[in-house]
Structure formats: C-alpha cells, structure tokens
mmCIF file with all atom_site columns, N, CA and C in Angstrom:
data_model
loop_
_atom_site.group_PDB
_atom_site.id
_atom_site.type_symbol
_atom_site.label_atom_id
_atom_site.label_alt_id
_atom_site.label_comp_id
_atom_site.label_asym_id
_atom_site.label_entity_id
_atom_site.label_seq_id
_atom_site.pdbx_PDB_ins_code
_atom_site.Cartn_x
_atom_site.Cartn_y
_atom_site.Cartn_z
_atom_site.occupancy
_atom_site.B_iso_or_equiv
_atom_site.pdbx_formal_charge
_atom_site.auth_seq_id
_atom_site.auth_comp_id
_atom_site.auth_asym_id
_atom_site.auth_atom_id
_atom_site.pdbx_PDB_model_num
ATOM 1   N N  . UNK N 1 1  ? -74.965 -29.490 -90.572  1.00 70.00 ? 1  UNK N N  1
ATOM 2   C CA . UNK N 1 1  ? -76.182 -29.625 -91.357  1.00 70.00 ? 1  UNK N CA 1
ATOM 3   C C  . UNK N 1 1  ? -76.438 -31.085 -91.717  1.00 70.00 ? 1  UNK N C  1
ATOM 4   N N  . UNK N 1 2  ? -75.710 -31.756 -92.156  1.00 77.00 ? 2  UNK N N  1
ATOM 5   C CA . UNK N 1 2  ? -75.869 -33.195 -92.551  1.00 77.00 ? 2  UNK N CA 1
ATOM 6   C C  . UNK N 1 2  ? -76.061 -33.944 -91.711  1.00 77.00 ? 2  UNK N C  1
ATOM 7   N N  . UNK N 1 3  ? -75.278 -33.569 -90.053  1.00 82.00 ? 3  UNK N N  1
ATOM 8   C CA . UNK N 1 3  ? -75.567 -34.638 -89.284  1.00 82.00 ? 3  UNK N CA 1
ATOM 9   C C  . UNK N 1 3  ? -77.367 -34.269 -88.468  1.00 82.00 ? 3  UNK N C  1
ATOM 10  N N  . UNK N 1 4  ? -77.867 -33.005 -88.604  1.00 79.00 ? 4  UNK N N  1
ATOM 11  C CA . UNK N 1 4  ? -78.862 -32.953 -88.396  1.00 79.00 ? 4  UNK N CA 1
ATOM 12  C C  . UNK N 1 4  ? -79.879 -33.164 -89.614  1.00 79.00 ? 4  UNK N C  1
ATOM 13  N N  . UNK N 1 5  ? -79.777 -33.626 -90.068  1.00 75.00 ? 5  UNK N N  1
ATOM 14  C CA . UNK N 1 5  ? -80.491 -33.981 -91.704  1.00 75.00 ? 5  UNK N CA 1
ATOM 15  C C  . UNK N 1 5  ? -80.480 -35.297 -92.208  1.00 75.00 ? 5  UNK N C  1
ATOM 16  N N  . UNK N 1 6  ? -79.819 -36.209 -91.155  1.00 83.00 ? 6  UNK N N  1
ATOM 17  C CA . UNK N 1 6  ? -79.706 -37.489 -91.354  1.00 83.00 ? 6  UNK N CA 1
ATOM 18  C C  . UNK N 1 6  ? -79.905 -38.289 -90.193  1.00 83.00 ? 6  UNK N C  1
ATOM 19  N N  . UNK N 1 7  ? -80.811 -37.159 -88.500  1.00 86.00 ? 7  UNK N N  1
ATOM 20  C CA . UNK N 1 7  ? -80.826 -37.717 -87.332  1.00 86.00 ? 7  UNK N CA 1
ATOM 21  C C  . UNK N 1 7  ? -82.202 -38.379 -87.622  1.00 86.00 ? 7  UNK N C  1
ATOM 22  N N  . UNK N 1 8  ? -82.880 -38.449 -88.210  1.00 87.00 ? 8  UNK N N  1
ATOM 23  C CA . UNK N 1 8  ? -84.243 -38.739 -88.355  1.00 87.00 ? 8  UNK N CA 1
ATOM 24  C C  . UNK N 1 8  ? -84.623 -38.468 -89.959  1.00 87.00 ? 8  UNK N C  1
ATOM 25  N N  . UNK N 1 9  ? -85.929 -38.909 -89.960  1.00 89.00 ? 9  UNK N N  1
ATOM 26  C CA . UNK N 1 9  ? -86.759 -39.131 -91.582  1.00 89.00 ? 9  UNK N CA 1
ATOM 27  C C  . UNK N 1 9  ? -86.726 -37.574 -92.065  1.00 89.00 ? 9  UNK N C  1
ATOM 28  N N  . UNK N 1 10 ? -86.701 -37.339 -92.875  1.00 86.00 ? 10 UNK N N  1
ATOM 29  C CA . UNK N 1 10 ? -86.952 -36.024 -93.815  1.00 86.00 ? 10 UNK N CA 1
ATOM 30  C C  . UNK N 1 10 ? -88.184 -36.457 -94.740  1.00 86.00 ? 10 UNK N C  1
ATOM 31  N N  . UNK N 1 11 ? -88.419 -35.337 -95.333  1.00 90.00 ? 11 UNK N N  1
ATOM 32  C CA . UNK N 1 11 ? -89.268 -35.312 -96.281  1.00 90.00 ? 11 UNK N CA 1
ATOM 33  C C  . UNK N 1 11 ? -88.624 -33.635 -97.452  1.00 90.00 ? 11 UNK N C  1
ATOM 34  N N  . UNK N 1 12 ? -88.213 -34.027 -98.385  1.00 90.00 ? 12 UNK N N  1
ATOM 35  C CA . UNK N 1 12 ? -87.699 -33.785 -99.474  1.00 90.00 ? 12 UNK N CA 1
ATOM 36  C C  . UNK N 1 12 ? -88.848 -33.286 -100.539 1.00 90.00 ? 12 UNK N C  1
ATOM 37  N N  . UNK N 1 13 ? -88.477 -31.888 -100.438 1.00 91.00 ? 13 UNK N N  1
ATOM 38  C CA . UNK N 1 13 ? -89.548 -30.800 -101.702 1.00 91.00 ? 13 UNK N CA 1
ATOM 39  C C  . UNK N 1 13 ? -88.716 -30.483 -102.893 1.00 91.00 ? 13 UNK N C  1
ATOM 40  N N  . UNK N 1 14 ? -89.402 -30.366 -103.439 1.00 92.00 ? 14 UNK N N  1
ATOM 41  C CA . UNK N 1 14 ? -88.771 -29.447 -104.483 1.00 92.00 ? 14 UNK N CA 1
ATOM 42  C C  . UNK N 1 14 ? -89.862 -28.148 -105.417 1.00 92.00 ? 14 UNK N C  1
ATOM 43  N N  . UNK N 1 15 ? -89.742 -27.077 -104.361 1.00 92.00 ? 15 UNK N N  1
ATOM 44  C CA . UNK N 1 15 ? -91.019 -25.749 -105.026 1.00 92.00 ? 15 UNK N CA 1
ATOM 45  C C  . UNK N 1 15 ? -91.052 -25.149 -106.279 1.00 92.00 ? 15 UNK N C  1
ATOM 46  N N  . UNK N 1 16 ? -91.544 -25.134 -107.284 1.00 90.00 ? 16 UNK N N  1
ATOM 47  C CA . UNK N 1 16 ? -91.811 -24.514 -108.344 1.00 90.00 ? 16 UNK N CA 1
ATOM 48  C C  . UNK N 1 16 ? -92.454 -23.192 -108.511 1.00 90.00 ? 16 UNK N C  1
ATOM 49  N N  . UNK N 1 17 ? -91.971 -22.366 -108.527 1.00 94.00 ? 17 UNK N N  1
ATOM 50  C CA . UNK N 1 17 ? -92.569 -20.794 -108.472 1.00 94.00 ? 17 UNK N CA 1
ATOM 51  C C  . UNK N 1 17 ? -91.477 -19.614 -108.852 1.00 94.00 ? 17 UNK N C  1
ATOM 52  N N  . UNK N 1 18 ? -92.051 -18.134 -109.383 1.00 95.00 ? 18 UNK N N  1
ATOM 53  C CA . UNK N 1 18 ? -91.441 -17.443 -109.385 1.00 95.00 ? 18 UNK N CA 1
ATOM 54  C C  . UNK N 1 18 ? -90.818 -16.999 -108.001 1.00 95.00 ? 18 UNK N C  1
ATOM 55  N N  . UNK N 1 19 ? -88.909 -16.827 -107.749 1.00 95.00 ? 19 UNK N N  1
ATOM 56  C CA . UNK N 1 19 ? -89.145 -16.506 -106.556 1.00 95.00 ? 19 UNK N CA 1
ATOM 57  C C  . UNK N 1 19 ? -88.807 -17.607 -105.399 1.00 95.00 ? 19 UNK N C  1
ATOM 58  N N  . UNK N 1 20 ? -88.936 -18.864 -105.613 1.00 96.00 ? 20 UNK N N  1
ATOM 59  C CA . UNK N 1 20 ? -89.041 -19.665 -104.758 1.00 96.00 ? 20 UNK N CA 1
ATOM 60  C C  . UNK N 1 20 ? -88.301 -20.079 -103.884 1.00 96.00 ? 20 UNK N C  1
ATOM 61  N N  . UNK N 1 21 ? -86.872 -19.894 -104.141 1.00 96.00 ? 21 UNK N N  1
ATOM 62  C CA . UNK N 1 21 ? -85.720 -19.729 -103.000 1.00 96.00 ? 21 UNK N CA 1
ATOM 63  C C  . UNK N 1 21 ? -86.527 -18.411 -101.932 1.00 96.00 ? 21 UNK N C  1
ATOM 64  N N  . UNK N 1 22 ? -86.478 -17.666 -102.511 1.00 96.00 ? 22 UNK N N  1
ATOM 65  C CA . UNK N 1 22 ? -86.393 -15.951 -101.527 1.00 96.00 ? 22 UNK N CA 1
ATOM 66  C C  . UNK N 1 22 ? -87.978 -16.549 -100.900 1.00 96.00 ? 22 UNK N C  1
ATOM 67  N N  . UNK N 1 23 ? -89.082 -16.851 -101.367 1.00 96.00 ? 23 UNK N N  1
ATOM 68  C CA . UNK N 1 23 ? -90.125 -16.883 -101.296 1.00 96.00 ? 23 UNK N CA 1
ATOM 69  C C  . UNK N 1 23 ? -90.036 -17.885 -99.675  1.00 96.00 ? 23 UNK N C  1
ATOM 70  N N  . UNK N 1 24 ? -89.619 -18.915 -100.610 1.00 96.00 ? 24 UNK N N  1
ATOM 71  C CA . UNK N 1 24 ? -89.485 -19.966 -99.250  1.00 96.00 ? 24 UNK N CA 1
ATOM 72  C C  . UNK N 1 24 ? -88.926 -19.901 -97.779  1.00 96.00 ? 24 UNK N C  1
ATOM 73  N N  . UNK N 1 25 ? -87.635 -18.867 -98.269  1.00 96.00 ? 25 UNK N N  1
ATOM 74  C CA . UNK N 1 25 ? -86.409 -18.970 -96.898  1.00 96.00 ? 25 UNK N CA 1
ATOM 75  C C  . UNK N 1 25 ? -87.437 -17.468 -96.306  1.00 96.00 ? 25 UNK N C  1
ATOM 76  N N  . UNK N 1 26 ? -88.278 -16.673 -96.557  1.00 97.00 ? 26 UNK N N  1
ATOM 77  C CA . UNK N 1 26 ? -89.179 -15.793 -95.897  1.00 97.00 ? 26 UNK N CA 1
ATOM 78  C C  . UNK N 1 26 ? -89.886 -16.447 -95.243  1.00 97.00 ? 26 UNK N C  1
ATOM 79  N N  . UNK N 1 27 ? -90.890 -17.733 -95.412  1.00 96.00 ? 27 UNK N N  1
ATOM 80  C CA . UNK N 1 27 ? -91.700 -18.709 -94.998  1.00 96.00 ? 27 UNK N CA 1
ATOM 81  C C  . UNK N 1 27 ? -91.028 -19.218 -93.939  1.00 96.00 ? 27 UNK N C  1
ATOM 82  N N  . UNK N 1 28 ? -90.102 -19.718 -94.244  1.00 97.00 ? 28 UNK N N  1
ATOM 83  C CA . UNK N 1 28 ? -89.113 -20.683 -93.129  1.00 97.00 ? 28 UNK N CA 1
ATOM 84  C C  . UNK N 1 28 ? -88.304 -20.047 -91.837  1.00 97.00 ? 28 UNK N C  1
ATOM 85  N N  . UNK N 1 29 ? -88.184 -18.407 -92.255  1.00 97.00 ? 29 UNK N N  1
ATOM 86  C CA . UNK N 1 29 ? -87.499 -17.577 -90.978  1.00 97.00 ? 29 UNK N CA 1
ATOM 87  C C  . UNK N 1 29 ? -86.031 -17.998 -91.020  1.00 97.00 ? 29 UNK N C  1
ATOM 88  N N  . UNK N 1 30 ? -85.298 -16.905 -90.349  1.00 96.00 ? 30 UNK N N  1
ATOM 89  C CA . UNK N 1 30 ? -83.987 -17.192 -90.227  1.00 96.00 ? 30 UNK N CA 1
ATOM 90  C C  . UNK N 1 30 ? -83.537 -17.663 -89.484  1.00 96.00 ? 30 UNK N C  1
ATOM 91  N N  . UNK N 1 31 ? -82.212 -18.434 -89.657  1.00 92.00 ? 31 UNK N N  1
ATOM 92  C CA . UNK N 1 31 ? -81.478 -19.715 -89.412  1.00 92.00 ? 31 UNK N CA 1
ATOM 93  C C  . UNK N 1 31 ? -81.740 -19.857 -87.776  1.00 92.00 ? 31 UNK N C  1
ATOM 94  N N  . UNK N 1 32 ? -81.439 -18.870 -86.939  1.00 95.00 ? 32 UNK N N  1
ATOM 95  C CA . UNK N 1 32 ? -81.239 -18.943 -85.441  1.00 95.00 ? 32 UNK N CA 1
ATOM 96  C C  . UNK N 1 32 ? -82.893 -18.930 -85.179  1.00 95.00 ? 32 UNK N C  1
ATOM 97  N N  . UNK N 1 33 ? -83.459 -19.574 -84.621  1.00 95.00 ? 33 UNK N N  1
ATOM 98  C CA . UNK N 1 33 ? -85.199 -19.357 -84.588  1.00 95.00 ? 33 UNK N CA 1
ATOM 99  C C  . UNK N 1 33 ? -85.408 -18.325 -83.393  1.00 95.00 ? 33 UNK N C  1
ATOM 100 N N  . UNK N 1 34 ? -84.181 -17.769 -82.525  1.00 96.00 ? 34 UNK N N  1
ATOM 101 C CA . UNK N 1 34 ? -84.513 -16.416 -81.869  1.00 96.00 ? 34 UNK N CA 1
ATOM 102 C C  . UNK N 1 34 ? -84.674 -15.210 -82.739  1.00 96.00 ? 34 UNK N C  1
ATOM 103 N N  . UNK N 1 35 ? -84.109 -15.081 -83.838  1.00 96.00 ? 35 UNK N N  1
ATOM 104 C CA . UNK N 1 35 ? -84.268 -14.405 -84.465  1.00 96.00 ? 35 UNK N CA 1
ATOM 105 C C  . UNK N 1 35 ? -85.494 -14.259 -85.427  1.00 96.00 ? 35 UNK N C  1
ATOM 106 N N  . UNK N 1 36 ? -86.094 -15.511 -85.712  1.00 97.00 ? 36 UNK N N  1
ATOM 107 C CA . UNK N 1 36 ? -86.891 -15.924 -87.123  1.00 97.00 ? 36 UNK N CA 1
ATOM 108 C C  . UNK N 1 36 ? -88.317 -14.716 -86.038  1.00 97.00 ? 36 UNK N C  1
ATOM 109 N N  . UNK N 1 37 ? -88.985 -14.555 -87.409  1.00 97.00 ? 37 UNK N N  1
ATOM 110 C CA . UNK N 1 37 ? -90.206 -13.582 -86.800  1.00 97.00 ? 37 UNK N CA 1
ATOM 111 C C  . UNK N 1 37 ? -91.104 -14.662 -86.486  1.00 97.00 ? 37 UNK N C  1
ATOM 112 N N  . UNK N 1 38 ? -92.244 -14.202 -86.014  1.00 98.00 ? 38 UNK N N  1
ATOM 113 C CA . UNK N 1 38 ? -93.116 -14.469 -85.593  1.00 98.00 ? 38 UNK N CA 1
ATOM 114 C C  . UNK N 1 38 ? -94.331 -15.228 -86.527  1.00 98.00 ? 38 UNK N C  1
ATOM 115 N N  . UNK N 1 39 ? -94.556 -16.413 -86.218  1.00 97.00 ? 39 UNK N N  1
ATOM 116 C CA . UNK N 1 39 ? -95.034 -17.654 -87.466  1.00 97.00 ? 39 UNK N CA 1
ATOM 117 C C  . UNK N 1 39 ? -94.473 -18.388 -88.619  1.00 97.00 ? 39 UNK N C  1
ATOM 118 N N  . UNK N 1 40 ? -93.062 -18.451 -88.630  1.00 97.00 ? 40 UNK N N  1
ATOM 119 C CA . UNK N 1 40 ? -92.317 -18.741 -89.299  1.00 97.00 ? 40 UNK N CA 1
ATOM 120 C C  . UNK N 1 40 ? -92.369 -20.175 -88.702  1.00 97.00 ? 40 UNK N C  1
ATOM 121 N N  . UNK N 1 41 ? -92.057 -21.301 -89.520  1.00 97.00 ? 41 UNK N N  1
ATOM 122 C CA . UNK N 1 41 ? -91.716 -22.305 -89.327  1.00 97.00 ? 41 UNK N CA 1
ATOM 123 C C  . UNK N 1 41 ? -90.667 -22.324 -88.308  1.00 97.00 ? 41 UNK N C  1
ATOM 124 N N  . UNK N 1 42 ? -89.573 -22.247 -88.301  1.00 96.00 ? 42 UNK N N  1
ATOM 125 C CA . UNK N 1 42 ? -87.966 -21.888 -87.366  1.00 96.00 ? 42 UNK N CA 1
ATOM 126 C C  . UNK N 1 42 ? -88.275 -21.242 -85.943  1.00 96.00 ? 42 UNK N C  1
ATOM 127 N N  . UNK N 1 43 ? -89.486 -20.122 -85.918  1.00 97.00 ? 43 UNK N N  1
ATOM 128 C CA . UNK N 1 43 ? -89.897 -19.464 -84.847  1.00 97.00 ? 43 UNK N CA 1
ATOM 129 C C  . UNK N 1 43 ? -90.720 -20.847 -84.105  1.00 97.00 ? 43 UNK N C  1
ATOM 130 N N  . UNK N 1 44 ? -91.984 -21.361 -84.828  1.00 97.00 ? 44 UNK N N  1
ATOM 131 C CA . UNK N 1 44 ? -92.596 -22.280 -84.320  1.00 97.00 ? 44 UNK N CA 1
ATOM 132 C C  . UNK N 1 44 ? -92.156 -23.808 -83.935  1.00 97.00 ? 44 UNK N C  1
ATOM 133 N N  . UNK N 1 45 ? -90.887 -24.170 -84.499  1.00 95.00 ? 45 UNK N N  1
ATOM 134 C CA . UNK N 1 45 ? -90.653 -25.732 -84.234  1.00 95.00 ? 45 UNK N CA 1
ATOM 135 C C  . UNK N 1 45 ? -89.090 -25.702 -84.102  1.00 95.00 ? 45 UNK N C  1
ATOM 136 N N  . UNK N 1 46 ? -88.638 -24.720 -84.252  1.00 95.00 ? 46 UNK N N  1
ATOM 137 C CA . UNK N 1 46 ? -86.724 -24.915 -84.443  1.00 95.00 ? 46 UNK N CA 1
ATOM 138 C C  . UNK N 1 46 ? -86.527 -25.364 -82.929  1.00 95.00 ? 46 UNK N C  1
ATOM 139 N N  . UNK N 1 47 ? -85.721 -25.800 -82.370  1.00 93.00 ? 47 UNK N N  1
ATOM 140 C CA . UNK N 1 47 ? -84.887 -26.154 -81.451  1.00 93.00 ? 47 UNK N CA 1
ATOM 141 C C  . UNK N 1 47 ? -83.874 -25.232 -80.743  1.00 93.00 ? 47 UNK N C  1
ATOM 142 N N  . UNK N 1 48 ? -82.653 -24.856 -81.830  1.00 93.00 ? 48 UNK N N  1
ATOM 143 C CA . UNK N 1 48 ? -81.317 -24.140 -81.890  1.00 93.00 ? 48 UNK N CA 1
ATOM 144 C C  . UNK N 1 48 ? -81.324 -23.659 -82.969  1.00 93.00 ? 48 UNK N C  1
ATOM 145 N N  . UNK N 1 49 ? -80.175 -23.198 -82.702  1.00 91.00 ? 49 UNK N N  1
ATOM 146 C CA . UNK N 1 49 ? -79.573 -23.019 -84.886  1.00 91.00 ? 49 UNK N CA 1
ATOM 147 C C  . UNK N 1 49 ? -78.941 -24.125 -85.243  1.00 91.00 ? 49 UNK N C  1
ATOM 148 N N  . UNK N 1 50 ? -78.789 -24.855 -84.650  1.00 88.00 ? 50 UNK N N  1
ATOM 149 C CA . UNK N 1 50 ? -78.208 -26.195 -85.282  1.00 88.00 ? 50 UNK N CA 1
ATOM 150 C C  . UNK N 1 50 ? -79.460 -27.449 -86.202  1.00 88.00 ? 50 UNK N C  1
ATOM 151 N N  . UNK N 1 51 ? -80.365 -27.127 -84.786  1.00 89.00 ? 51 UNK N N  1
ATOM 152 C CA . UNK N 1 51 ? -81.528 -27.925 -85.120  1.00 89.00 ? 51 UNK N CA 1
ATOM 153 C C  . UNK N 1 51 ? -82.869 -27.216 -84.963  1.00 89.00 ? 51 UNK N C  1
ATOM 154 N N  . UNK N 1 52 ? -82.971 -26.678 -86.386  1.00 89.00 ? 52 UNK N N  1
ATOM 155 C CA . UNK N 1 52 ? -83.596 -25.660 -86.602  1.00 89.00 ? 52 UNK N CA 1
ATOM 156 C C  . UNK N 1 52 ? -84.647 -25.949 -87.527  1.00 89.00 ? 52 UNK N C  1
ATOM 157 N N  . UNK N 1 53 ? -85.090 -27.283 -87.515  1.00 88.00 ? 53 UNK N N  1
ATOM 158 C CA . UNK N 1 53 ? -86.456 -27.505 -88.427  1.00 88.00 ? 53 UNK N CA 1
ATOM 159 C C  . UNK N 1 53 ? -86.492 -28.046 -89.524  1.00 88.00 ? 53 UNK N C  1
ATOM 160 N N  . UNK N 1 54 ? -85.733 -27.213 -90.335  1.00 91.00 ? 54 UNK N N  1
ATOM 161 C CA . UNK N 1 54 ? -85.893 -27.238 -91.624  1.00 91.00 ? 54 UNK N CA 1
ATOM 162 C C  . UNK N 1 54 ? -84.704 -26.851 -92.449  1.00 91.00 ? 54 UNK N C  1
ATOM 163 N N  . UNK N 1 55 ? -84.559 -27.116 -93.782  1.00 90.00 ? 55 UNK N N  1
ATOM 164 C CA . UNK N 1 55 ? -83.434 -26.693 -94.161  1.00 90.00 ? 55 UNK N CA 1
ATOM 165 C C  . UNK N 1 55 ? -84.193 -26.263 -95.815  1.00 90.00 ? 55 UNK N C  1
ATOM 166 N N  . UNK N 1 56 ? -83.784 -25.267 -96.370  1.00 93.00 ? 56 UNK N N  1
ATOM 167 C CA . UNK N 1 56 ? -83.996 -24.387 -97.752  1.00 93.00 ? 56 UNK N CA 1
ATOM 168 C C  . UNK N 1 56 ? -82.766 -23.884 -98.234  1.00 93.00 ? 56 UNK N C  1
ATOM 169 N N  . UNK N 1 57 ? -82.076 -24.323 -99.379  1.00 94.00 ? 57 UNK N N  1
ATOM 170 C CA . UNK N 1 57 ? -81.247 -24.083 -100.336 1.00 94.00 ? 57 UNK N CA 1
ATOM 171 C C  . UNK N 1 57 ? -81.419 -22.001 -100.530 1.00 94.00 ? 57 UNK N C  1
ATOM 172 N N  . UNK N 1 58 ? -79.946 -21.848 -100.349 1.00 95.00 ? 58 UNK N N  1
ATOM 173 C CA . UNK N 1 58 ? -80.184 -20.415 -100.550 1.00 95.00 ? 58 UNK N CA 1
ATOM 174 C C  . UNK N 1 58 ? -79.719 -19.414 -101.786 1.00 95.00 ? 58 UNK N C  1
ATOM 175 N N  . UNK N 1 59 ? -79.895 -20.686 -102.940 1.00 96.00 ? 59 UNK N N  1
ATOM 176 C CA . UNK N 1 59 ? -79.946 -19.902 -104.420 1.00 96.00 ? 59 UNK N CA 1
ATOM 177 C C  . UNK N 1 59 ? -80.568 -21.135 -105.305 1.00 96.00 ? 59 UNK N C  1
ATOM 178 N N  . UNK N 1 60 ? -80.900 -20.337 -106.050 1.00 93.00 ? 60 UNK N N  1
ATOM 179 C CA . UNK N 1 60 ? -81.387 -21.611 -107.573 1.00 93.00 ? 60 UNK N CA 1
ATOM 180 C C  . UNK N 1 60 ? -80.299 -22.469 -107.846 1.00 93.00 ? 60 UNK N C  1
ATOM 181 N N  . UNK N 1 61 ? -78.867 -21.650 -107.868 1.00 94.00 ? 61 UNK N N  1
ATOM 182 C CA . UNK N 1 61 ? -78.002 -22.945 -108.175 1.00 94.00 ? 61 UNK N CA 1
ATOM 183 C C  . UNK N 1 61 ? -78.590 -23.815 -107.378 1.00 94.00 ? 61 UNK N C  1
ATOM 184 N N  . UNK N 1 62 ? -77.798 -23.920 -105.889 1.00 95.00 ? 62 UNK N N  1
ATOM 185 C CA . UNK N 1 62 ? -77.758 -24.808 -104.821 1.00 95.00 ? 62 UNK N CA 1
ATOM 186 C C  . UNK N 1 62 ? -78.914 -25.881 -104.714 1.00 95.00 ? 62 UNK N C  1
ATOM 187 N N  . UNK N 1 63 ? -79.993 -25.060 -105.119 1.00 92.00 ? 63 UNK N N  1
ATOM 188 C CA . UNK N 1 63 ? -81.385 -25.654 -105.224 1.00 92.00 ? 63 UNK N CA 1
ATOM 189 C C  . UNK N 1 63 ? -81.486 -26.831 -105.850 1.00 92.00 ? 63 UNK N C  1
ATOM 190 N N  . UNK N 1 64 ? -81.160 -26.595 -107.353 1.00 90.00 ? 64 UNK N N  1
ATOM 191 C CA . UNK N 1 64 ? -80.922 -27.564 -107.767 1.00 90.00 ? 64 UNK N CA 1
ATOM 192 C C  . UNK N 1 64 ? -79.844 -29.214 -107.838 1.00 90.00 ? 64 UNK N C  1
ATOM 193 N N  . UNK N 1 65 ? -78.683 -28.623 -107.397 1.00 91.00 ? 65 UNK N N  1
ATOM 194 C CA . UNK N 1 65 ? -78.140 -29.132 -107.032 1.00 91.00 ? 65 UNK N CA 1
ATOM 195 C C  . UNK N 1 65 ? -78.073 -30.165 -105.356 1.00 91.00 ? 65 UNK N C  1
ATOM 196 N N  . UNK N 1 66 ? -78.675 -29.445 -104.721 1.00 90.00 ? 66 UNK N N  1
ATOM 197 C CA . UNK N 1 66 ? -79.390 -30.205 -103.191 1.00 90.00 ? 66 UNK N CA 1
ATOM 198 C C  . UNK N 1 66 ? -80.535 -31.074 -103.546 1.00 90.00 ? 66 UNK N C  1
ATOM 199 N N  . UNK N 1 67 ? -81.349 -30.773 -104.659 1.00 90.00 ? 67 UNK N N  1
ATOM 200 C CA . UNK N 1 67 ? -82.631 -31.210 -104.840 1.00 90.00 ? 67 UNK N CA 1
ATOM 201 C C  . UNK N 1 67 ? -81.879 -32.777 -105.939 1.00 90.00 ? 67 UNK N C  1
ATOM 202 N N  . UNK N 1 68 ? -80.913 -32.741 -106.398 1.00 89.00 ? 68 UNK N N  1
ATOM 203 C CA . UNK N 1 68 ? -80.546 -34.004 -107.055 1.00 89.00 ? 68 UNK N CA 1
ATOM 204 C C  . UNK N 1 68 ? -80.000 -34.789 -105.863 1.00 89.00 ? 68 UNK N C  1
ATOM 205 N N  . UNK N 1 69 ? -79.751 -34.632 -104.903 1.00 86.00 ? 69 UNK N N  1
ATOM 206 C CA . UNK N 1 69 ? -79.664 -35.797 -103.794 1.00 86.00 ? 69 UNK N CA 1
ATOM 207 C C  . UNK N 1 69 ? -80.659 -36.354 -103.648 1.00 86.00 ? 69 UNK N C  1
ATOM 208 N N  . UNK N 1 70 ? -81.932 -36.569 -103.574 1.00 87.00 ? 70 UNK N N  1
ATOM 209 C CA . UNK N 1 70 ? -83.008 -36.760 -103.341 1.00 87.00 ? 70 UNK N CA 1
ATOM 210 C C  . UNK N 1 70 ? -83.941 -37.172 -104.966 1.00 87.00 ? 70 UNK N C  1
ATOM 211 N N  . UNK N 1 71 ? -83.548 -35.971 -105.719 1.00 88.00 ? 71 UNK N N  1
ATOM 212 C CA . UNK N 1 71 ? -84.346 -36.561 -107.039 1.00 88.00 ? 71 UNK N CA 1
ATOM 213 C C  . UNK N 1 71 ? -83.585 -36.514 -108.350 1.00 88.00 ? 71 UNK N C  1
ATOM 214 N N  . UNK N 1 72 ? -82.760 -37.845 -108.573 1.00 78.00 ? 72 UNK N N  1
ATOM 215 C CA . UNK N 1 72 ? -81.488 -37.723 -109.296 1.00 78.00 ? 72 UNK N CA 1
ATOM 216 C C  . UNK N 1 72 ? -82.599 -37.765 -110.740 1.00 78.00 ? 72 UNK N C  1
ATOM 217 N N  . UNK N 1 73 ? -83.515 -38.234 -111.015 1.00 67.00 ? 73 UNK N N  1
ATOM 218 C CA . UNK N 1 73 ? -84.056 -37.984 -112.694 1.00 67.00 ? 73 UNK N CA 1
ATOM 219 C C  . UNK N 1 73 ? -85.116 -36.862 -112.806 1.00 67.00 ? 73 UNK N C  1
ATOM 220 N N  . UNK N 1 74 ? -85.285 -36.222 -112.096 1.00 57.00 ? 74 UNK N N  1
ATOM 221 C CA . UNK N 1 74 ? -85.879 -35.150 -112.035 1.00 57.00 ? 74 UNK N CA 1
ATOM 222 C C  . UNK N 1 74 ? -84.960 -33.782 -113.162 1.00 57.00 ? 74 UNK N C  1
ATOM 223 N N  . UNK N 1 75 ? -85.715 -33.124 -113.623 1.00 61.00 ? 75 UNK N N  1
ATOM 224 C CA . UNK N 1 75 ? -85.921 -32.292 -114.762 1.00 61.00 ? 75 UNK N CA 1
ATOM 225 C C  . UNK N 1 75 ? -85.881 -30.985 -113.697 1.00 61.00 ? 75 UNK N C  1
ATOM 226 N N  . UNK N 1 76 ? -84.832 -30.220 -113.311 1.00 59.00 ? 76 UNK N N  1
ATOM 227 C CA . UNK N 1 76 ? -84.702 -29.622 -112.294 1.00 59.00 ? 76 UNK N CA 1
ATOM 228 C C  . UNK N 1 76 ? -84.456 -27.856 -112.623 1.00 59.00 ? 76 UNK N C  1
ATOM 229 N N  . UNK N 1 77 ? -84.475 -28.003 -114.120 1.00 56.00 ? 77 UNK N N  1
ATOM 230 C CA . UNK N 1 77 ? -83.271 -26.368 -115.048 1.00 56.00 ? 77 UNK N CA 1
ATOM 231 C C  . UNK N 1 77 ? -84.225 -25.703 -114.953 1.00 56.00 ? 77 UNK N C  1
#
C-alpha cells in the first residue's frame, strides 16, 4: 500500500458524513477491481489489487488516524 501511495501525486480527502467509511468504500468498490461492481471507481480505473486507484480507510478509527498523515492540525473526533 505505501509503496503504491507514494509512486505518484495523491490527493488526500477527508469526508464528513453520516456513514462515511461504509458510504465511501461502497463508492470506491472492492479491493480486487475484478470483483468491484460495475461504476465503481476500482471497476473504472484500478489496474490490479495492488494498484487499485484509490485507497479508503476501513473504520472511523483508522480514518482518523490515516487522515493525520496528511492533516496533522485538523480537528478530526
């Protein structure tokens, strides 16, 4: 994950919503993009499962905690 997350530029979110882990990783499709359904981000641009588009934190902990790499004074609770 890191070495595909550091081959090129990212762009770094952080979603606010009820829901927004589960909400998002539905949006984004699952990890292997043979699998991801049909219009999913992962279905439309993934590569592999290695290099698979995109990457979404898969709990509020983690969330927050992934999201302070990127936005260490950010108000994240």
């Amino acid at each position: 994950l890191v070495e595909f997350m550091t081959s090129g530029p990212c762009m770094p979110l952080v979603l606010e919503r009820d829901d927004a882990v589960a909400t998002l990783r539905t949006v984004i499709g699952a990890t292997d993009p043979a699998e991801a359904a049909a219009g999913t981000v992962r279905k439309l641009y993934a590569e592999s499962k290695g290099r698979n588009a995109i990457h979404a934190s898969d709990s509020d902990e983690n969330a927050v905690r992934e999201s302070r790499f990127f936005f260490a004074e950010a108000d994240l609770v």
